[in-house]
CSV table of C-alpha atoms in Angstrom, one decimal:
chain,number,residue,atom,x,y,z
A,1,MET,CA,14.1,-16.7,-2.9
A,2,ALA,CA,16.4,-15.8,0.0
A,3,ALA,CA,19.3,-15.8,-2.3
A,4,ILE,CA,17.4,-13.5,-4.7
A,5,ARG,CA,16.7,-11.1,-1.9
A,6,ARG,CA,20.3,-11.1,-0.8
A,7,LYS,CA,21.3,-10.4,-4.3
A,8,ARG,CA,18.9,-7.4,-4.5
A,9,ILE,CA,20.3,-5.9,-1.3
A,10,THR,CA,23.8,-6.2,-2.6
A,11,LEU,CA,22.8,-4.6,-5.9
A,12,SER,CA,21.3,-1.7,-4.1
A,13,GLY,CA,24.4,-1.3,-1.9
A,14,SER,CA,25.7,1.5,-4.0
A,15,THR,CA,22.7,3.5,-3.0
A,16,LEU,CA,22.8,3.0,0.8
A,17,ASP,CA,22.3,6.2,2.7
A,18,SER,CA,23.8,7.8,5.8
A,19,ASP,CA,20.5,9.6,6.4
A,20,THR,CA,18.5,7.6,9.0
A,21,ASN,CA,15.2,9.2,7.9
A,22,SER,CA,12.8,7.0,6.1
A,23,CYS,CA,12.6,9.2,3.0
A,24,SER,CA,15.8,10.9,1.8
A,25,THR,CA,17.3,12.7,-1.1
A,26,SER,CA,20.9,12.1,0.1
A,27,THR,CA,23.3,10.0,-1.9
A,28,ALA,CA,25.7,9.2,0.9
A,29,VAL,CA,25.8,5.7,2.5
A,30,GLU,CA,25.9,4.3,6.0
A,31,LYS,CA,26.6,0.8,7.1
A,32,GLY,CA,23.5,-1.0,8.2
A,33,HIS,CA,21.0,0.6,5.8
A,34,PHE,CA,19.6,-0.2,2.4
A,35,VAL,CA,17.7,1.9,-0.2
A,36,VAL,CA,14.4,1.2,-2.0
A,37,TYR,CA,12.3,3.4,-4.2
A,38,SER,CA,8.5,3.7,-4.3
A,39,ALA,CA,6.7,3.4,-7.7
A,40,ASP,CA,6.5,7.2,-7.7
A,41,LYS,CA,10.3,7.5,-7.5
A,42,LYS,CA,10.6,8.5,-3.8
A,43,ARG,CA,13.8,7.2,-2.2
A,44,PHE,CA,13.6,5.5,1.2
A,45,VAL,CA,16.6,4.6,3.4
A,46,LEU,CA,15.8,1.7,5.7
A,47,PRO,CA,17.7,-0.2,8.4
A,48,LEU,CA,18.7,-3.7,7.4
A,49,GLU,CA,16.6,-5.1,10.3
A,50,TYR,CA,13.6,-4.3,8.2
A,51,LEU,CA,14.5,-7.2,5.9
A,52,ARG,CA,13.1,-9.5,8.6
A,53,ASN,CA,9.7,-7.8,8.4
A,54,GLU,CA,7.0,-9.9,6.6
A,55,ILE,CA,5.4,-6.9,4.9
A,56,VAL,CA,8.8,-5.7,3.5
A,57,MET,CA,9.5,-9.3,2.3
A,58,GLU,CA,6.1,-9.5,0.6
A,59,LEU,CA,6.7,-6.2,-1.1
A,60,PHE,CA,10.0,-7.6,-2.4
A,61,ASN,CA,8.1,-10.6,-3.8
A,62,LEU,CA,5.6,-8.2,-5.6
A,63,ALA,CA,8.5,-6.2,-6.9
A,64,GLU,CA,10.1,-9.2,-8.4
A,65,GLU,CA,6.8,-10.3,-10.1
A,66,GLU,CA,6.2,-6.8,-11.5
A,67,PHE,CA,9.7,-5.5,-12.3
A,68,GLY,CA,12.0,-8.5,-12.3
A,69,LEU,CA,15.5,-8.4,-10.7
A,70,PRO,CA,17.0,-4.9,-10.4
A,71,GLY,CA,19.7,-5.0,-13.0
A,72,ASN,CA,20.4,-1.3,-12.6
A,73,GLY,CA,21.0,-1.7,-8.8
A,74,LEU,CA,17.7,0.1,-7.9
A,75,LEU,CA,15.0,-1.8,-6.0
A,76,ILE,CA,11.6,-0.3,-6.9
A,77,LEU,CA,8.7,-1.5,-4.9
A,78,PRO,CA,5.2,-1.6,-6.4
A,79,CYS,CA,3.6,0.9,-4.1
A,80,ASP,CA,3.6,4.7,-3.8
A,81,ALA,CA,5.4,6.9,-1.2
A,82,THR,CA,2.3,7.3,0.9
A,83,PHE,CA,2.0,3.6,1.5
A,84,MET,CA,5.7,3.2,2.2
A,85,GLU,CA,5.4,5.8,4.9
A,86,TYR,CA,2.5,3.8,6.3
A,87,VAL,CA,4.5,0.6,6.3
A,88,ILE,CA,7.4,2.3,8.0
A,89,ALA,CA,5.2,3.7,10.7
A,90,LEU,CA,3.6,0.3,11.2
A,91,ILE,CA,7.0,-1.4,11.5
A,92,LYS,CA,8.2,1.1,14.1
A,93,ARG,CA,5.1,0.2,16.2
A,94,LYS,CA,5.9,-3.5,16.0
A,95,PRO,CA,2.6,-4.2,14.1
A,96,SER,CA,2.0,-7.8,15.0
A,97,SER,CA,-1.4,-6.7,16.3
A,98,THR,CA,-2.4,-5.0,13.1
A,99,LEU,CA,-2.0,-7.7,10.5
A,100,ASP,CA,-4.8,-10.2,10.1
A,101,SER,CA,-5.0,-14.0,9.5
A,102,ASP,CA,-8.6,-13.5,8.3
A,103,THR,CA,-8.7,-13.4,4.5
A,104,ASN,CA,-12.1,-11.7,4.4
A,105,SER,CA,-12.2,-8.0,3.4
A,106,CYS,CA,-13.7,-6.7,6.6
A,107,SER,CA,-12.6,-8.2,9.9
A,108,THR,CA,-12.7,-7.7,13.6
A,109,SER,CA,-9.7,-10.1,14.3
A,110,THR,CA,-6.5,-8.6,15.6
A,111,ALA,CA,-4.2,-11.4,14.3
A,112,VAL,CA,-2.4,-11.0,11.0
A,113,GLU,CA,-1.3,-13.2,8.2
A,114,LYS,CA,1.7,-12.7,5.9
A,115,GLY,CA,0.8,-11.0,2.6
A,116,HIS,CA,-1.9,-8.7,4.0
A,117,PHE,CA,-2.2,-5.2,5.3
A,118,VAL,CA,-4.8,-3.3,7.3
A,119,VAL,CA,-6.7,-0.1,6.6
A,120,TYR,CA,-9.6,1.6,8.3
A,121,SER,CA,-12.6,3.3,6.8
A,122,ALA,CA,-13.6,6.8,8.0
A,123,ASP,CA,-16.4,5.2,10.1
A,124,LYS,CA,-13.8,3.0,11.9
A,125,LYS,CA,-14.4,-0.3,10.1
A,126,ARG,CA,-11.3,-2.5,9.8
A,127,PHE,CA,-10.3,-4.0,6.4
A,128,VAL,CA,-7.7,-6.7,5.8
A,129,LEU,CA,-6.5,-6.6,2.2
A,130,PRO,CA,-3.9,-8.6,0.2
A,131,LEU,CA,-0.7,-6.7,-0.6
A,132,GLU,CA,-1.4,-7.2,-4.3
A,133,TYR,CA,-4.0,-4.5,-4.0
A,134,LEU,CA,-1.2,-2.0,-3.7
A,135,ARG,CA,-0.9,-2.2,-7.5
A,136,ASN,CA,-4.5,-1.2,-8.0
A,137,GLU,CA,-5.0,2.4,-9.1
A,138,ILE,CA,-8.2,2.9,-7.1
A,139,VAL,CA,-6.5,1.9,-3.9
A,140,MET,CA,-3.5,4.2,-4.7
A,141,GLU,CA,-5.9,7.1,-5.2
A,142,LEU,CA,-7.4,6.4,-1.8
A,143,PHE,CA,-4.0,6.4,-0.2
A,144,ASN,CA,-3.2,9.8,-1.9
A,145,LEU,CA,-6.5,11.2,-0.5
A,146,ALA,CA,-5.8,9.8,2.9
A,147,GLU,CA,-2.4,11.6,3.0
A,148,GLU,CA,-4.0,14.9,1.9
A,149,GLU,CA,-6.8,14.6,4.4
A,150,PHE,CA,-5.2,13.0,7.5
A,151,GLY,CA,-1.4,13.3,6.9
A,152,LEU,CA,1.0,10.4,7.4
A,153,PRO,CA,-0.2,7.7,9.8
A,154,GLY,CA,2.1,8.5,12.8
A,155,ASN,CA,0.2,6.0,15.0
A,156,GLY,CA,0.6,3.2,12.4
A,157,LEU,CA,-3.1,3.2,11.4
A,158,LEU,CA,-4.0,4.0,7.8
A,159,ILE,CA,-7.5,5.6,7.7
A,160,LEU,CA,-9.0,6.0,4.3
A,161,PRO,CA,-11.4,9.0,3.6
A,162,CYS,CA,-14.3,6.8,2.7
A,163,ASP,CA,-17.0,4.9,4.6
A,164,ALA,CA,-17.2,1.1,5.0
A,165,THR,CA,-19.9,0.7,2.3
A,166,PHE,CA,-17.8,2.4,-0.3
A,167,MET,CA,-14.8,0.3,0.7
A,168,GLU,CA,-16.8,-2.9,0.3
A,169,TYR,CA,-17.8,-1.6,-3.2
A,170,VAL,CA,-14.2,-0.9,-4.1
A,171,ILE,CA,-13.1,-4.4,-3.0
A,172,ALA,CA,-15.9,-6.1,-4.9
A,173,LEU,CA,-14.9,-4.1,-8.0
A,174,ILE,CA,-11.3,-5.1,-7.7
A,175,LYS,CA,-12.2,-8.8,-7.3
A,176,ARG,CA,-14.3,-8.7,-10.5
A,177,LYS,CA,-11.3,-7.2,-12.5
A,178,PRO,CA,-13.3,-4.3,-14.0
A,179,SER,CA,-12.6,-2.7,-17.4
A,180,LYS,CA,-10.3,0.4,-17.5
A,181,ASP,CA,-13.3,2.6,-18.2
A,182,VAL,CA,-15.1,1.4,-15.0
A,183,GLU,CA,-11.9,1.9,-13.0
A,184,LYS,CA,-11.4,5.4,-14.4
A,185,ALA,CA,-15.0,6.3,-13.5
A,186,LEU,CA,-14.5,5.3,-9.9
A,187,ILE,CA,-11.1,7.0,-9.7
A,188,LEU,CA,-12.6,10.3,-11.0
A,189,SER,CA,-15.3,9.9,-8.4
A,190,VAL,CA,-12.8,9.4,-5.6
A,191,ALA,CA,-10.6,12.2,-6.8
A,192,SER,CA,-13.5,14.6,-6.8
A,193,SER,CA,-14.0,13.9,-3.1
A,194,ARG,CA,-17.1,11.8,-3.6
A,195,CYS,CA,-15.7,8.9,-1.7
A,196,SER,CA,-18.8,7.8,0.2
A,197,SER,CA,-21.7,5.3,-0.2
A,198,SER,CA,-24.1,8.2,-0.7
A,199,ASN,CA,-22.6,8.8,-4.1
A,200,LEU,CA,-22.7,5.2,-5.3
A,201,TYR,CA,-26.3,5.4,-6.3
A,202,GLN,CA,-25.7,8.4,-8.5
A,203,LEU,CA,-22.8,6.7,-10.2
A,204,GLU,CA,-24.6,3.4,-10.6
A,205,THR,CA,-27.8,4.9,-12.0
A,206,SER,CA,-25.8,7.0,-14.5
A,207,GLN,CA,-24.4,3.7,-15.8
A,208,GLN,CA,-20.9,4.7,-15.1
A,209,LEU,CA,-20.5,1.9,-12.6
A,210,PRO,CA,-22.1,-1.6,-12.2
A,211,ILE,CA,-24.7,-2.1,-9.5
A,212,TRP,CA,-23.9,-4.8,-7.0
A,213,SER,CA,-25.4,-5.7,-3.7
A,214,PHE,CA,-23.4,-6.8,-0.7
């Protein structure tokens, strides 16, 4: 796997950037940096030292699973620009205290295990989620709403604009691998700013979403 990762970095060498900002439109290249793209085609110029970060390595693994090796020299990660900004902010803060070894969804532990990331609900509950959730459309919609409402997480904490009960519902839904229609119903609810547990009853009783207890 290490060889594969080195190959990827070499392939993207033609897109290395002299701009030291995280997100860049420049096409120039500077020694000591590499370029990745988010799933929504935003370009990020990162220092090579980030290759030692476990979150970045896990994103590379997910990229290989989803897209294969980058034959065109472009490394596309399976997450949107909002989450990439979150990851970068987290790395800059040396986030060893924000990743969790507890595999449960909601956790009070401050330790962290490879392959997971941390988010917070609007009511300050901490959730430790597997990185594979980055490919879920509901989670991506929540990230978009978080950026609109709170801006980029300059303190390294990603706060989602929904309460803990709603987050537990979303996690339960993802684990049960819902149909596209069910996912769409919840995404529409989230997009219309009804991202709270008080709206779940209305959605459930209208038979748009399944009723589950926690």
